[in-house]
mmCIF file with all atom_site columns, C-alpha atoms in Angstrom:
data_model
loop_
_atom_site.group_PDB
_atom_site.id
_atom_site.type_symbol
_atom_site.label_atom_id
_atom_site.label_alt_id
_atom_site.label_comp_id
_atom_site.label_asym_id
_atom_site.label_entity_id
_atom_site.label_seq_id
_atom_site.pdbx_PDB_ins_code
_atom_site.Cartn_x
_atom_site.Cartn_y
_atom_site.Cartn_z
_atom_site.occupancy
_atom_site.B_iso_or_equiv
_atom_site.pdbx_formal_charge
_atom_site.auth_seq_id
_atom_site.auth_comp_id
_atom_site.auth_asym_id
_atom_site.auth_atom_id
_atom_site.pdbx_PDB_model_num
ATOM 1   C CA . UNK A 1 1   ? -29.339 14.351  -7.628  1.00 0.00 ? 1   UNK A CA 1
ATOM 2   C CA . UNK A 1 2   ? -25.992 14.601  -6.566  1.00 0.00 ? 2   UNK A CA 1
ATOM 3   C CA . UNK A 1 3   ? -23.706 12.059  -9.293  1.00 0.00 ? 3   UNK A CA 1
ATOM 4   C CA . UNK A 1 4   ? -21.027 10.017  -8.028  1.00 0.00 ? 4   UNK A CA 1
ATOM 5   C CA . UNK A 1 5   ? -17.983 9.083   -9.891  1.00 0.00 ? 5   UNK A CA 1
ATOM 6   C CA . UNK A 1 6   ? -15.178 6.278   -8.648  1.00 0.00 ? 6   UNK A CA 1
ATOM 7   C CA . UNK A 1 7   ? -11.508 6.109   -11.312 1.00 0.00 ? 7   UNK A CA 1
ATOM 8   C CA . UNK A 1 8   ? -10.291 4.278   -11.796 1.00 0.00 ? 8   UNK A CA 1
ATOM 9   C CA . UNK A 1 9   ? -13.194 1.641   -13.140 1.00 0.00 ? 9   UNK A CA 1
ATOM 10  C CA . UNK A 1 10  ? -10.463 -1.241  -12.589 1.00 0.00 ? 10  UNK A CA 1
ATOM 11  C CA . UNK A 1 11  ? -7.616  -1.365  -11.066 1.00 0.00 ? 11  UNK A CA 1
ATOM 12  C CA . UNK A 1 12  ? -4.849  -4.170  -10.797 1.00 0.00 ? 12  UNK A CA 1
ATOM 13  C CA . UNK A 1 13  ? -2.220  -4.216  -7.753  1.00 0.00 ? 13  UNK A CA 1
ATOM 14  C CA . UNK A 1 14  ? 0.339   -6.972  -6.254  1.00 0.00 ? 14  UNK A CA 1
ATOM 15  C CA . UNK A 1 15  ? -0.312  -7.705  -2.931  1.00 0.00 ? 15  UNK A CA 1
ATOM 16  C CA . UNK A 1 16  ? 1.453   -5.640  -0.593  1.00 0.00 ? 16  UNK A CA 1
ATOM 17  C CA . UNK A 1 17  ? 0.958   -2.696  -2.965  1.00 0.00 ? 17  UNK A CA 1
ATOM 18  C CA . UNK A 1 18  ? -0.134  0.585   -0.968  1.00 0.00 ? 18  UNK A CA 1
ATOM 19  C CA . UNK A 1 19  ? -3.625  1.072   -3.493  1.00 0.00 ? 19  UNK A CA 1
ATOM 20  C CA . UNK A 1 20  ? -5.928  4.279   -3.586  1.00 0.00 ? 20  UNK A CA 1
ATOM 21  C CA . UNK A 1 21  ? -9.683  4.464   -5.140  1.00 0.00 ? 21  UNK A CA 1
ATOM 22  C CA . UNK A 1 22  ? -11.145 7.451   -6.141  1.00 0.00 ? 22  UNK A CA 1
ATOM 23  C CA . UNK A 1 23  ? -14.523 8.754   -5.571  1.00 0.00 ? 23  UNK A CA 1
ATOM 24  C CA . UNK A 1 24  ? -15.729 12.372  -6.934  1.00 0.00 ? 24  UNK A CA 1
ATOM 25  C CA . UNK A 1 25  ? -19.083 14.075  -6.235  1.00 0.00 ? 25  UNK A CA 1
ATOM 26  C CA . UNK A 1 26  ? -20.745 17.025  -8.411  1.00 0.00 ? 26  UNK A CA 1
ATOM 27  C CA . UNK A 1 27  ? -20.898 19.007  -5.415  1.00 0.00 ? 27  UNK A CA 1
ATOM 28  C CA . UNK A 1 28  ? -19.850 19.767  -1.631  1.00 0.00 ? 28  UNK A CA 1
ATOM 29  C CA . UNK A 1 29  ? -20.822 16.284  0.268   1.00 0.00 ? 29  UNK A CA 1
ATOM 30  C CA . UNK A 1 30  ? -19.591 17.931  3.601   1.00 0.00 ? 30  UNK A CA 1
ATOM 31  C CA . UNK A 1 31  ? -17.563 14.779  4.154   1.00 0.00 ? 31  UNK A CA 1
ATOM 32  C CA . UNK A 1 32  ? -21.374 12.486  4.192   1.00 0.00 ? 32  UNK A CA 1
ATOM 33  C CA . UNK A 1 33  ? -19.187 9.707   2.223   1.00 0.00 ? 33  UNK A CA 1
ATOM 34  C CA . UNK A 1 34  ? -19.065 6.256   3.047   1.00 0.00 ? 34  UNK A CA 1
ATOM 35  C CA . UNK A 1 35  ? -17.143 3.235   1.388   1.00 0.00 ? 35  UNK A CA 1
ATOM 36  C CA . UNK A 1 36  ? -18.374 -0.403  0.663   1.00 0.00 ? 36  UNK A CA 1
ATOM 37  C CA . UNK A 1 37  ? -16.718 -3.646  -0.200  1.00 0.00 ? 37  UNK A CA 1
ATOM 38  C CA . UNK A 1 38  ? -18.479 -5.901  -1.988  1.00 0.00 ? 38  UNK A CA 1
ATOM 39  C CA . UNK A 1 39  ? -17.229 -9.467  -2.952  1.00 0.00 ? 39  UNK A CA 1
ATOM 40  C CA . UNK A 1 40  ? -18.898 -11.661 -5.914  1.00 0.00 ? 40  UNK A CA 1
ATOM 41  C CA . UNK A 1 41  ? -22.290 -13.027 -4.574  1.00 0.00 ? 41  UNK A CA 1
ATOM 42  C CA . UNK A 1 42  ? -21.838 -11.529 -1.235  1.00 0.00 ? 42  UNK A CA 1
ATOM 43  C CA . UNK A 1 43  ? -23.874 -8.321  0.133   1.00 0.00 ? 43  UNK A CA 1
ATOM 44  C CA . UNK A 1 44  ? -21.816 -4.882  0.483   1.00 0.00 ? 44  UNK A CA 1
ATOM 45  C CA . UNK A 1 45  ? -19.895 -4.550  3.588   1.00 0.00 ? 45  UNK A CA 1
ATOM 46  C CA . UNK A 1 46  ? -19.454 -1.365  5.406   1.00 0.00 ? 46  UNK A CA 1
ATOM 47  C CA . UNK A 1 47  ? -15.756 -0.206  5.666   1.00 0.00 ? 47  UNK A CA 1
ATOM 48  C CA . UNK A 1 48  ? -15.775 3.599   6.540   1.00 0.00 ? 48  UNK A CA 1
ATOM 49  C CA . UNK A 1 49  ? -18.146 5.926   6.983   1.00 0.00 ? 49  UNK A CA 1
ATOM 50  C CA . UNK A 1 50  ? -18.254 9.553   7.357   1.00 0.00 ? 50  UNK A CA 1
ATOM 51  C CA . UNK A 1 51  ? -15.154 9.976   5.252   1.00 0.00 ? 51  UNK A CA 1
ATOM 52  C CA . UNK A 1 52  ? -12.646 8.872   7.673   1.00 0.00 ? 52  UNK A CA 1
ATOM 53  C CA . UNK A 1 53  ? -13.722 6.663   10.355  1.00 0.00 ? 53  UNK A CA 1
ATOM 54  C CA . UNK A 1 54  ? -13.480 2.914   10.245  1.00 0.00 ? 54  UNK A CA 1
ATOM 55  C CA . UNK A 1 55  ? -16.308 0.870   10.812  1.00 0.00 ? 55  UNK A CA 1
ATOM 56  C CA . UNK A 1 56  ? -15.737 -1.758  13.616  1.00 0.00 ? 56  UNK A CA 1
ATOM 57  C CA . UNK A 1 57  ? -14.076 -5.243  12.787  1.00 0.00 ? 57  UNK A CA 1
ATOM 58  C CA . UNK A 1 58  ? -12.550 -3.760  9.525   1.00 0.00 ? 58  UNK A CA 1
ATOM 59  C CA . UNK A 1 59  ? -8.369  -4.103  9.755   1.00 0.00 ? 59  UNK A CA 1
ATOM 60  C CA . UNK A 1 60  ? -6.720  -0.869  9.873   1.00 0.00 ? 60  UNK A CA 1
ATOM 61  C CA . UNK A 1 61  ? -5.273  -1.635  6.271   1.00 0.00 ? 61  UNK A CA 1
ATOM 62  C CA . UNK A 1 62  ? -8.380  0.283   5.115   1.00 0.00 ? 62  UNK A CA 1
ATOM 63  C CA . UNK A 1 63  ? -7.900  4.221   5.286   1.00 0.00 ? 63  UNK A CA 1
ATOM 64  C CA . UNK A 1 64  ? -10.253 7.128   4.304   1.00 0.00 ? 64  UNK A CA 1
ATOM 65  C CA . UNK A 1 65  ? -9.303  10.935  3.442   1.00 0.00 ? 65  UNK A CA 1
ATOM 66  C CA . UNK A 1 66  ? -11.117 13.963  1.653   1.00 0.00 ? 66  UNK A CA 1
ATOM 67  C CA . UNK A 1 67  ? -13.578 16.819  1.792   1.00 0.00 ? 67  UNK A CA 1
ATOM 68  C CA . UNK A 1 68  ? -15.608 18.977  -0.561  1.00 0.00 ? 68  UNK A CA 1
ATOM 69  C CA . UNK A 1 69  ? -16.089 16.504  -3.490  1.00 0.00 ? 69  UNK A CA 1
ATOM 70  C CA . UNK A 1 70  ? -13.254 14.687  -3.920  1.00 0.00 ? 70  UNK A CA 1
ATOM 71  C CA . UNK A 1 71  ? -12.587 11.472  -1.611  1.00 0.00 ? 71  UNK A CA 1
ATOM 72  C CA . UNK A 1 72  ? -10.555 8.325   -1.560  1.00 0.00 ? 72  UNK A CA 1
ATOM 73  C CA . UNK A 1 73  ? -9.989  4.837   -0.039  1.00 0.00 ? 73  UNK A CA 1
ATOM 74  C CA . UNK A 1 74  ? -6.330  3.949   0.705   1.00 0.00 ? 74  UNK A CA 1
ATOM 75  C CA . UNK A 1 75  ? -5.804  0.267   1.074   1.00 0.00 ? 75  UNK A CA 1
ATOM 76  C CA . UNK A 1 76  ? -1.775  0.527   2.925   1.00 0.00 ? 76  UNK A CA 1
ATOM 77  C CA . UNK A 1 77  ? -0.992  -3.419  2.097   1.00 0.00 ? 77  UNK A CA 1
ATOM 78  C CA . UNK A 1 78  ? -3.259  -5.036  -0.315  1.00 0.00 ? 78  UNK A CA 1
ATOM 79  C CA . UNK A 1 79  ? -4.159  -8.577  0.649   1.00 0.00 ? 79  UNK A CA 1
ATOM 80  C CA . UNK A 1 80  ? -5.520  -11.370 -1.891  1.00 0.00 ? 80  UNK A CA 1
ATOM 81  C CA . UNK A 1 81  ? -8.937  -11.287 0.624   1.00 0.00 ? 81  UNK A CA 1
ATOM 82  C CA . UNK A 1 82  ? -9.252  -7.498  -0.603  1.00 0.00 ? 82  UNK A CA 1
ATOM 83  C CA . UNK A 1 83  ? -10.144 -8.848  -4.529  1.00 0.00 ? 83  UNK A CA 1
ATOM 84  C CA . UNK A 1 84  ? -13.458 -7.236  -4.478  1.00 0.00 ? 84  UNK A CA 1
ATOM 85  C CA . UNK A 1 85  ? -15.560 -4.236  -6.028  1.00 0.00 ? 85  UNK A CA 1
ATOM 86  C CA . UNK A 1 86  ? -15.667 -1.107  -3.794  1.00 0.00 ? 86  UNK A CA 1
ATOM 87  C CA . UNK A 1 87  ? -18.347 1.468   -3.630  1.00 0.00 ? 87  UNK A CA 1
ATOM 88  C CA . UNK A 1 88  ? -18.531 5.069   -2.238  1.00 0.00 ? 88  UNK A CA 1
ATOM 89  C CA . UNK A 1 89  ? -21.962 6.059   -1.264  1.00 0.00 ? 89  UNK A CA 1
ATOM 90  C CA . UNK A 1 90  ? -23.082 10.021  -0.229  1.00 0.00 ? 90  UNK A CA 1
ATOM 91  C CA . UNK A 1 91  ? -25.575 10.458  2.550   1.00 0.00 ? 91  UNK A CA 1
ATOM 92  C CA . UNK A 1 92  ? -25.551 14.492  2.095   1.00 0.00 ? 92  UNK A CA 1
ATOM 93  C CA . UNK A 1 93  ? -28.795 15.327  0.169   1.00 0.00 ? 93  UNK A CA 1
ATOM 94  C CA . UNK A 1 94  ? -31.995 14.381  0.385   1.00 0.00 ? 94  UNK A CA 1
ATOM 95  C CA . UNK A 1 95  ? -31.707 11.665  -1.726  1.00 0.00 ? 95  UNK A CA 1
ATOM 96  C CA . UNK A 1 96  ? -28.513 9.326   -1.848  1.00 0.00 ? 96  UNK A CA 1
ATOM 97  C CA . UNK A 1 97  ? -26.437 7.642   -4.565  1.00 0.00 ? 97  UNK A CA 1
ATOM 98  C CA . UNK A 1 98  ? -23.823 5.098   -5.011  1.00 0.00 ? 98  UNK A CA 1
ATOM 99  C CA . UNK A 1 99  ? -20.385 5.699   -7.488  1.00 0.00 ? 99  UNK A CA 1
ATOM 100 C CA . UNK A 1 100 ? -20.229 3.474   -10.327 1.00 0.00 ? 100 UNK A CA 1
ATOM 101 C CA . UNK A 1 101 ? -17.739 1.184   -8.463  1.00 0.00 ? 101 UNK A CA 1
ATOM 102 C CA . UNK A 1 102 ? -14.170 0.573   -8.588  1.00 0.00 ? 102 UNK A CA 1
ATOM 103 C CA . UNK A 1 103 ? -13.541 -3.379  -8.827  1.00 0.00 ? 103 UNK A CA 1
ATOM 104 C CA . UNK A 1 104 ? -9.934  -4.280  -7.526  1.00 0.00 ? 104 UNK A CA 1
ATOM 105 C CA . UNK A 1 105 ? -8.104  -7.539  -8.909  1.00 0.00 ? 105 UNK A CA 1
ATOM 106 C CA . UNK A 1 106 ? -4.574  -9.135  -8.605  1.00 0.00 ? 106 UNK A CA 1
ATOM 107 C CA . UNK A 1 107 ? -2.021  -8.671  -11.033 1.00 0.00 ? 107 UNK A CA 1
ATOM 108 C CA . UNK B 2 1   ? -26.047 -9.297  17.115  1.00 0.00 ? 1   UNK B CA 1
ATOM 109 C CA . UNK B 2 2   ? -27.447 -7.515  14.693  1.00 0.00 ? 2   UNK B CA 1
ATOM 110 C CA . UNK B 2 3   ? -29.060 -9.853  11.693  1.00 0.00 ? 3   UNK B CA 1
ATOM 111 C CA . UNK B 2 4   ? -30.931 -8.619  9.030   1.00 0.00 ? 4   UNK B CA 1
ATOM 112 C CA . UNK B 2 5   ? -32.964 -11.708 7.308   1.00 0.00 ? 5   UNK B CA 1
ATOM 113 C CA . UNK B 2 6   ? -34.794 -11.172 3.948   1.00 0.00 ? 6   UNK B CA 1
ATOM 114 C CA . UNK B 2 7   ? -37.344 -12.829 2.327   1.00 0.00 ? 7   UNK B CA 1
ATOM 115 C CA . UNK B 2 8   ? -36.727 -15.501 -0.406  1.00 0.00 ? 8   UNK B CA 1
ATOM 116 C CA . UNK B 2 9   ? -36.359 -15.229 -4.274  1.00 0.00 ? 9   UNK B CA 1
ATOM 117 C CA . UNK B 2 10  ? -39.731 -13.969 -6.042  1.00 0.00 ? 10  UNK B CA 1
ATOM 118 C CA . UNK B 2 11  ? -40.702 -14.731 -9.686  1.00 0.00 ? 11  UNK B CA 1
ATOM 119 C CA . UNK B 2 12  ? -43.023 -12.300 -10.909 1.00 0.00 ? 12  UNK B CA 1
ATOM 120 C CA . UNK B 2 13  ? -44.804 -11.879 -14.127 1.00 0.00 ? 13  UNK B CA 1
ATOM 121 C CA . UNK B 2 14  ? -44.640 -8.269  -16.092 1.00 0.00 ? 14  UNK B CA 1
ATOM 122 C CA . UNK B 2 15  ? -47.332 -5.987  -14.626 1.00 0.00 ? 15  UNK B CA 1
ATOM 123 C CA . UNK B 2 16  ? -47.739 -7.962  -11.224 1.00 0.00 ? 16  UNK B CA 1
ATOM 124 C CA . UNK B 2 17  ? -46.288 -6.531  -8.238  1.00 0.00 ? 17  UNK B CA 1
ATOM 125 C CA . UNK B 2 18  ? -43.898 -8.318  -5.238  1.00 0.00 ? 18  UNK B CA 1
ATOM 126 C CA . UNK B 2 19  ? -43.736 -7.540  -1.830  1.00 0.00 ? 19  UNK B CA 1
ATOM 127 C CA . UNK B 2 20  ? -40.327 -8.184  0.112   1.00 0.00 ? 20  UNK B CA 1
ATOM 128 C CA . UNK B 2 21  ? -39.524 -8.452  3.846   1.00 0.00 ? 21  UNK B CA 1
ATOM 129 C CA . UNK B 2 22  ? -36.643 -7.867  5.630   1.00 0.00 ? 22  UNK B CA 1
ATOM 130 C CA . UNK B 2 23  ? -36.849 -9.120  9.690   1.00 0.00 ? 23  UNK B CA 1
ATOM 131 C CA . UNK B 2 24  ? -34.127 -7.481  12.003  1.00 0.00 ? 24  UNK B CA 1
ATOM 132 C CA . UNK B 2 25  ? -33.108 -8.917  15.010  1.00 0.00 ? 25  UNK B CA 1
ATOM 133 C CA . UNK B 2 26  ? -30.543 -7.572  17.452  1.00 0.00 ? 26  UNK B CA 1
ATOM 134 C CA . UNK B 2 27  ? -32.099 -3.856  17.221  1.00 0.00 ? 27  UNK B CA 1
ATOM 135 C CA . UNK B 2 28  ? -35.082 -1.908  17.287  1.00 0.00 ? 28  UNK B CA 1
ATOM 136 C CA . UNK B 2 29  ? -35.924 -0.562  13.911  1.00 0.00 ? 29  UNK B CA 1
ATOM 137 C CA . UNK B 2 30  ? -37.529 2.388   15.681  1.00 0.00 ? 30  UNK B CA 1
ATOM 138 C CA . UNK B 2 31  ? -34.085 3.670   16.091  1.00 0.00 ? 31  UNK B CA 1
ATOM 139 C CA . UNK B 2 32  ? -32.875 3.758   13.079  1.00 0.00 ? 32  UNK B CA 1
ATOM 140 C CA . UNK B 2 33  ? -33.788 4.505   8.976   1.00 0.00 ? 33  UNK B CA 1
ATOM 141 C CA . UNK B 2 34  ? -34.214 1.360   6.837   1.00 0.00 ? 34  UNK B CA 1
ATOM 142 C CA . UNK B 2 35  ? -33.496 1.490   3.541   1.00 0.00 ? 35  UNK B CA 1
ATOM 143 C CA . UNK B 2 36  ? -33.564 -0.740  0.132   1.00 0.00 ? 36  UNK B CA 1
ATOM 144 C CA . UNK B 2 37  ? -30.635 -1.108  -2.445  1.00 0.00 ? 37  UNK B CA 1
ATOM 145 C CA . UNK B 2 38  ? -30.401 -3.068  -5.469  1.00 0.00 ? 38  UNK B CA 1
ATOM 146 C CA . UNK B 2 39  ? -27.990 -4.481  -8.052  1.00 0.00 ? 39  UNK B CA 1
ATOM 147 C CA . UNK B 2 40  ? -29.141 -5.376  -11.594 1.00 0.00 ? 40  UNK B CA 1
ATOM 148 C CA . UNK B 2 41  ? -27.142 -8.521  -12.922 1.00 0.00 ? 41  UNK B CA 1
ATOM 149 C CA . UNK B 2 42  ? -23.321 -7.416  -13.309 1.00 0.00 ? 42  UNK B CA 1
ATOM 150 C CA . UNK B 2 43  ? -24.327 -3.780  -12.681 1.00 0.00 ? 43  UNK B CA 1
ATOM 151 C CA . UNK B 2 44  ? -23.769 -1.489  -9.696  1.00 0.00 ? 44  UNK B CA 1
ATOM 152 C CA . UNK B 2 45  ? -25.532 -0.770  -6.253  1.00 0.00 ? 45  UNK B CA 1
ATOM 153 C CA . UNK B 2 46  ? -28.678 1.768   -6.404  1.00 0.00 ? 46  UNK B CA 1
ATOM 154 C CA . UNK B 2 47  ? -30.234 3.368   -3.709  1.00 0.00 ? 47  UNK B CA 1
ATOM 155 C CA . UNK B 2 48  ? -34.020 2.970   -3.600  1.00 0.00 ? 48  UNK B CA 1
ATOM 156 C CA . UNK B 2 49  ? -35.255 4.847   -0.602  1.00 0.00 ? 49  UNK B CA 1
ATOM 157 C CA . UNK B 2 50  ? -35.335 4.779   2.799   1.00 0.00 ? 50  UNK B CA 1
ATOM 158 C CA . UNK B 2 51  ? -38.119 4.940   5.816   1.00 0.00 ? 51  UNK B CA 1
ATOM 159 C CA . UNK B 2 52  ? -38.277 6.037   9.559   1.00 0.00 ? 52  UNK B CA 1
ATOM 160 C CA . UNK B 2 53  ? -39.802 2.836   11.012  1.00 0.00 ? 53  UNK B CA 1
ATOM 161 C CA . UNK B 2 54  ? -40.751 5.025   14.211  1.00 0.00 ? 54  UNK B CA 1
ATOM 162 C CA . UNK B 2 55  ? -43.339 7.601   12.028  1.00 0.00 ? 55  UNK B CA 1
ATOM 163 C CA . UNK B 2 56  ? -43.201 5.781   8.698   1.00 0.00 ? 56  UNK B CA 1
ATOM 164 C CA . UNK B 2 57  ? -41.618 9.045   6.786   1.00 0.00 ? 57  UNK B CA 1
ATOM 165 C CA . UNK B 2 58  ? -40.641 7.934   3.328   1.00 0.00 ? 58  UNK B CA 1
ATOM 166 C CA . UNK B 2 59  ? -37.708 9.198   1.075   1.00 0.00 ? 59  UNK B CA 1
ATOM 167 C CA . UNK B 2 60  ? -37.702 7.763   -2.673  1.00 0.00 ? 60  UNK B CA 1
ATOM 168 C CA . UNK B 2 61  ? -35.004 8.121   -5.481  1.00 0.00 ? 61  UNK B CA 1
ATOM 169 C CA . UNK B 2 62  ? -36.434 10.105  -7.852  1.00 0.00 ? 62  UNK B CA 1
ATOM 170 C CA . UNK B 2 63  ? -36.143 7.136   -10.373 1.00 0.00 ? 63  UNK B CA 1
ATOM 171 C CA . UNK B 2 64  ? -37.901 4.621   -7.862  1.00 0.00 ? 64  UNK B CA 1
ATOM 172 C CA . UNK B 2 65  ? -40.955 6.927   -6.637  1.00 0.00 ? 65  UNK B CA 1
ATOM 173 C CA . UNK B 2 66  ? -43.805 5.062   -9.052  1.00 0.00 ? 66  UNK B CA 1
ATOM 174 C CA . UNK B 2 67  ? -41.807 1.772   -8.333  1.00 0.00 ? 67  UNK B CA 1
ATOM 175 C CA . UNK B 2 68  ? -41.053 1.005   -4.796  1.00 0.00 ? 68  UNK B CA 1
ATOM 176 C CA . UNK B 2 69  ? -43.468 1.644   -1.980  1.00 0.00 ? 69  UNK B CA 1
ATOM 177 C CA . UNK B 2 70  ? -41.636 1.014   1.734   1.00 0.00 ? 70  UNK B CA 1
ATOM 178 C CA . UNK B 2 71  ? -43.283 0.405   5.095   1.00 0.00 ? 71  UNK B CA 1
ATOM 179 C CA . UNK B 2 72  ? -42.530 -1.212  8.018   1.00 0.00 ? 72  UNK B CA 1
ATOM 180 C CA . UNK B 2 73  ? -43.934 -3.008  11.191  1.00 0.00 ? 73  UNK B CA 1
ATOM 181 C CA . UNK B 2 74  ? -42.343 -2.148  14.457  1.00 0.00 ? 74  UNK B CA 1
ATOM 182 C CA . UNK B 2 75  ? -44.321 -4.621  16.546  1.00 0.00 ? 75  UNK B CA 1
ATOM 183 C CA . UNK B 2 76  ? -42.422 -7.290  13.861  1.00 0.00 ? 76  UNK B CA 1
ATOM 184 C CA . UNK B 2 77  ? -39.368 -5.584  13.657  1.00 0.00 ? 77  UNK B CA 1
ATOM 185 C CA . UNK B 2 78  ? -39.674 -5.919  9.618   1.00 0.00 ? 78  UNK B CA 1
ATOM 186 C CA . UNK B 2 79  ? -39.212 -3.305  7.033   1.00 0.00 ? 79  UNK B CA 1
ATOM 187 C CA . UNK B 2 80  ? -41.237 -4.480  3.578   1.00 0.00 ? 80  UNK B CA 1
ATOM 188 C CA . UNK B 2 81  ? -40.641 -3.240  -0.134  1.00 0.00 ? 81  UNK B CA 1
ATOM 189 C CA . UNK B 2 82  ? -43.615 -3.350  -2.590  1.00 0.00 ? 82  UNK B CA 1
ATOM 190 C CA . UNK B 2 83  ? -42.242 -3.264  -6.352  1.00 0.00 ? 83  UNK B CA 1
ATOM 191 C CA . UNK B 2 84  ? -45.161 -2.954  -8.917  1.00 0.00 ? 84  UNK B CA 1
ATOM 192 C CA . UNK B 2 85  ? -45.942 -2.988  -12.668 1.00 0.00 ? 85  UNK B CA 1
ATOM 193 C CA . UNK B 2 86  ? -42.975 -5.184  -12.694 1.00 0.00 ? 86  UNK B CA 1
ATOM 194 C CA . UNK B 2 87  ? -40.830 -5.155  -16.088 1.00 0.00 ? 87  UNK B CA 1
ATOM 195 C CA . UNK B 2 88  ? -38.121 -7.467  -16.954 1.00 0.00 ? 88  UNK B CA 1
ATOM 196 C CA . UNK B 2 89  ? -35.588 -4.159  -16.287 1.00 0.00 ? 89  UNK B CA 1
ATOM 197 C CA . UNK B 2 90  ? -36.520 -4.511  -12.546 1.00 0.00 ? 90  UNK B CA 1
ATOM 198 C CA . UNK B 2 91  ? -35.021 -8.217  -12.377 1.00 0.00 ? 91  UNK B CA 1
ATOM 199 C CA . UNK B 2 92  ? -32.434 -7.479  -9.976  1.00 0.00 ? 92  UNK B CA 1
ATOM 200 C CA . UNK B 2 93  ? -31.056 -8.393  -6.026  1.00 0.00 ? 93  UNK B CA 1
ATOM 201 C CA . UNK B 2 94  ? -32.569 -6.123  -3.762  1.00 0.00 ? 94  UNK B CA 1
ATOM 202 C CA . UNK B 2 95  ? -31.136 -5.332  -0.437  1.00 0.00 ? 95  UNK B CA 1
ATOM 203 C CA . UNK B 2 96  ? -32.438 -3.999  3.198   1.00 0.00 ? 96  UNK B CA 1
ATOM 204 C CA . UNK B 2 97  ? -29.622 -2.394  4.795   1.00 0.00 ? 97  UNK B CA 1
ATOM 205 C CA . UNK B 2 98  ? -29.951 -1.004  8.478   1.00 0.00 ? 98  UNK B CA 1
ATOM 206 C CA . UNK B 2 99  ? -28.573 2.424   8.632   1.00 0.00 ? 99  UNK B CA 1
ATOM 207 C CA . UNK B 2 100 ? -26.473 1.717   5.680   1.00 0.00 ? 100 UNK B CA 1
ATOM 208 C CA . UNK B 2 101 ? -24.155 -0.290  7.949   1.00 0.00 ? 101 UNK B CA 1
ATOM 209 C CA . UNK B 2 102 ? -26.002 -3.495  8.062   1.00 0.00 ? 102 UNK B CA 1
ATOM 210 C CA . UNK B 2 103 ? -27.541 -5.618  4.606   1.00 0.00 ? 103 UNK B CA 1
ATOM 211 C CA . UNK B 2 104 ? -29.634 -8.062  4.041   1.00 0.00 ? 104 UNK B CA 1
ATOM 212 C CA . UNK B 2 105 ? -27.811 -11.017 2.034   1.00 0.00 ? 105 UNK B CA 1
ATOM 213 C CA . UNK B 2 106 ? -30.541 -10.051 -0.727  1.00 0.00 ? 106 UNK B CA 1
ATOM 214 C CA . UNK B 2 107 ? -33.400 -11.044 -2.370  1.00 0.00 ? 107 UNK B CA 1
ATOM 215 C CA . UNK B 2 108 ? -33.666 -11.821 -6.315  1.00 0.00 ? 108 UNK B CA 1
ATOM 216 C CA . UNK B 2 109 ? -36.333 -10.901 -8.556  1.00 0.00 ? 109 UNK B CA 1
ATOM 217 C CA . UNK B 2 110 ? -36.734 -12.304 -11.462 1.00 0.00 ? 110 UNK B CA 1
ATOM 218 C CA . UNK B 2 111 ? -39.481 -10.281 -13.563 1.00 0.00 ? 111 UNK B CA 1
ATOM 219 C CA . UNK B 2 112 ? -40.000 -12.908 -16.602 1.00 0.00 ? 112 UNK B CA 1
ATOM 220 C CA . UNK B 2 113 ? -43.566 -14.528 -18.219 1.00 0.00 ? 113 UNK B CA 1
#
């Protein structure tokens, strides 16, 4: 299975900090990489998928780069209504896996 | 719109099994994979499996292949999960999520005697 790993594990920011999360795969996910928000008690949320491309209704605050293994999620302006834990997920192999998870507070 | 709407919470005893449901509206699940997700308590998001509604194809994590079995009824538009020989390490939230873009808002299990 391909492993998924998100740095940092926690991070704090201000809001209006530009923020960036960190996903790395053991091997080439041809850009099959899509991020997740998740807020406490709530299901995940889709926020980009396929690397790069922002799913609809999400605000254009959210930002996604990367190829080969190594991908991130660029929040430009953090906003309080971003505290929540984010997840990258691969759809590449046959079988699929989430990172560990990257939860985001204030400071 | 597109609403996925899963079954309520399930108390199971070790060594039973559970069966969840997960009713779409808004879209034919012939058109799309279905797949199942959960979170243990305070943990992170694993991904269980997935089936093609339209042929009823099947795709397990390695980890979930003695665990989870997934079908679904096209004429209902509802995907089900079967968990069995349930141990308390399976007490979790499980989710249905359309395509990976759309969830479920979960179903907990609670595996206690």
């Amino acid at each position: 299975d391909i492993q998924m790993t998100q740095s940092p594990s926690v991070l704090s920011a201000s809001v209006g900090d530009r923020v960036t999360l960190n996903c790395k795969a053991s091997q080439n996910i041809n850009k099959y990489l899509n991020w997740y928000q998740q807020k406490l008690g709530e299901a995940p949320k889709l926020l980009i998928y396929n690397t790069n491309n922002l799913q609809t209704g999400i605000p254009s605050r959210f930002s996604g780069s990367g190829s080969g293994t190594d991908y991130t999620l660029t929040i430009s302006s953090l906003q309080p209504e971003d505290v929540a834990t984010y997840f990258c997920f691969q759809h590449n192999s046959w079988t699929w896996t989430f990172g560990g998870g990257t939860k985001l507070e204030l400071k | 719109e597109v609403q996925l709407q899963q079954s309520g919470a399930e108390l199971g005893k070790p060594g039973t099994s559970v069966k969840l449901s997960c009713k779409v509206s808004g879209y034919n699940i012939r058109n799309t994979y279905m797949h199942w997700v959960n979170q243990r308590p305070g943990k992170g998001l694993e991904w269980i499996g997935r089936i093609d509604p339209a042929n009823g194809n099947t795709i397990y994590a390695e980890k979930f292949k003695s665990k989870a079995t997934l079908t679904a009824d096209t004429s209902s538009n509802t995907a089900y999960m079967q968990l069995s020989q349930l141990k308390s390490d399976d007490t979790a939230i499980y989710f249905c999520a359309m395509g990976m873009a759309y969830w479920g808002q979960g179903t907990l299990v609670t595996v206690s005697s």
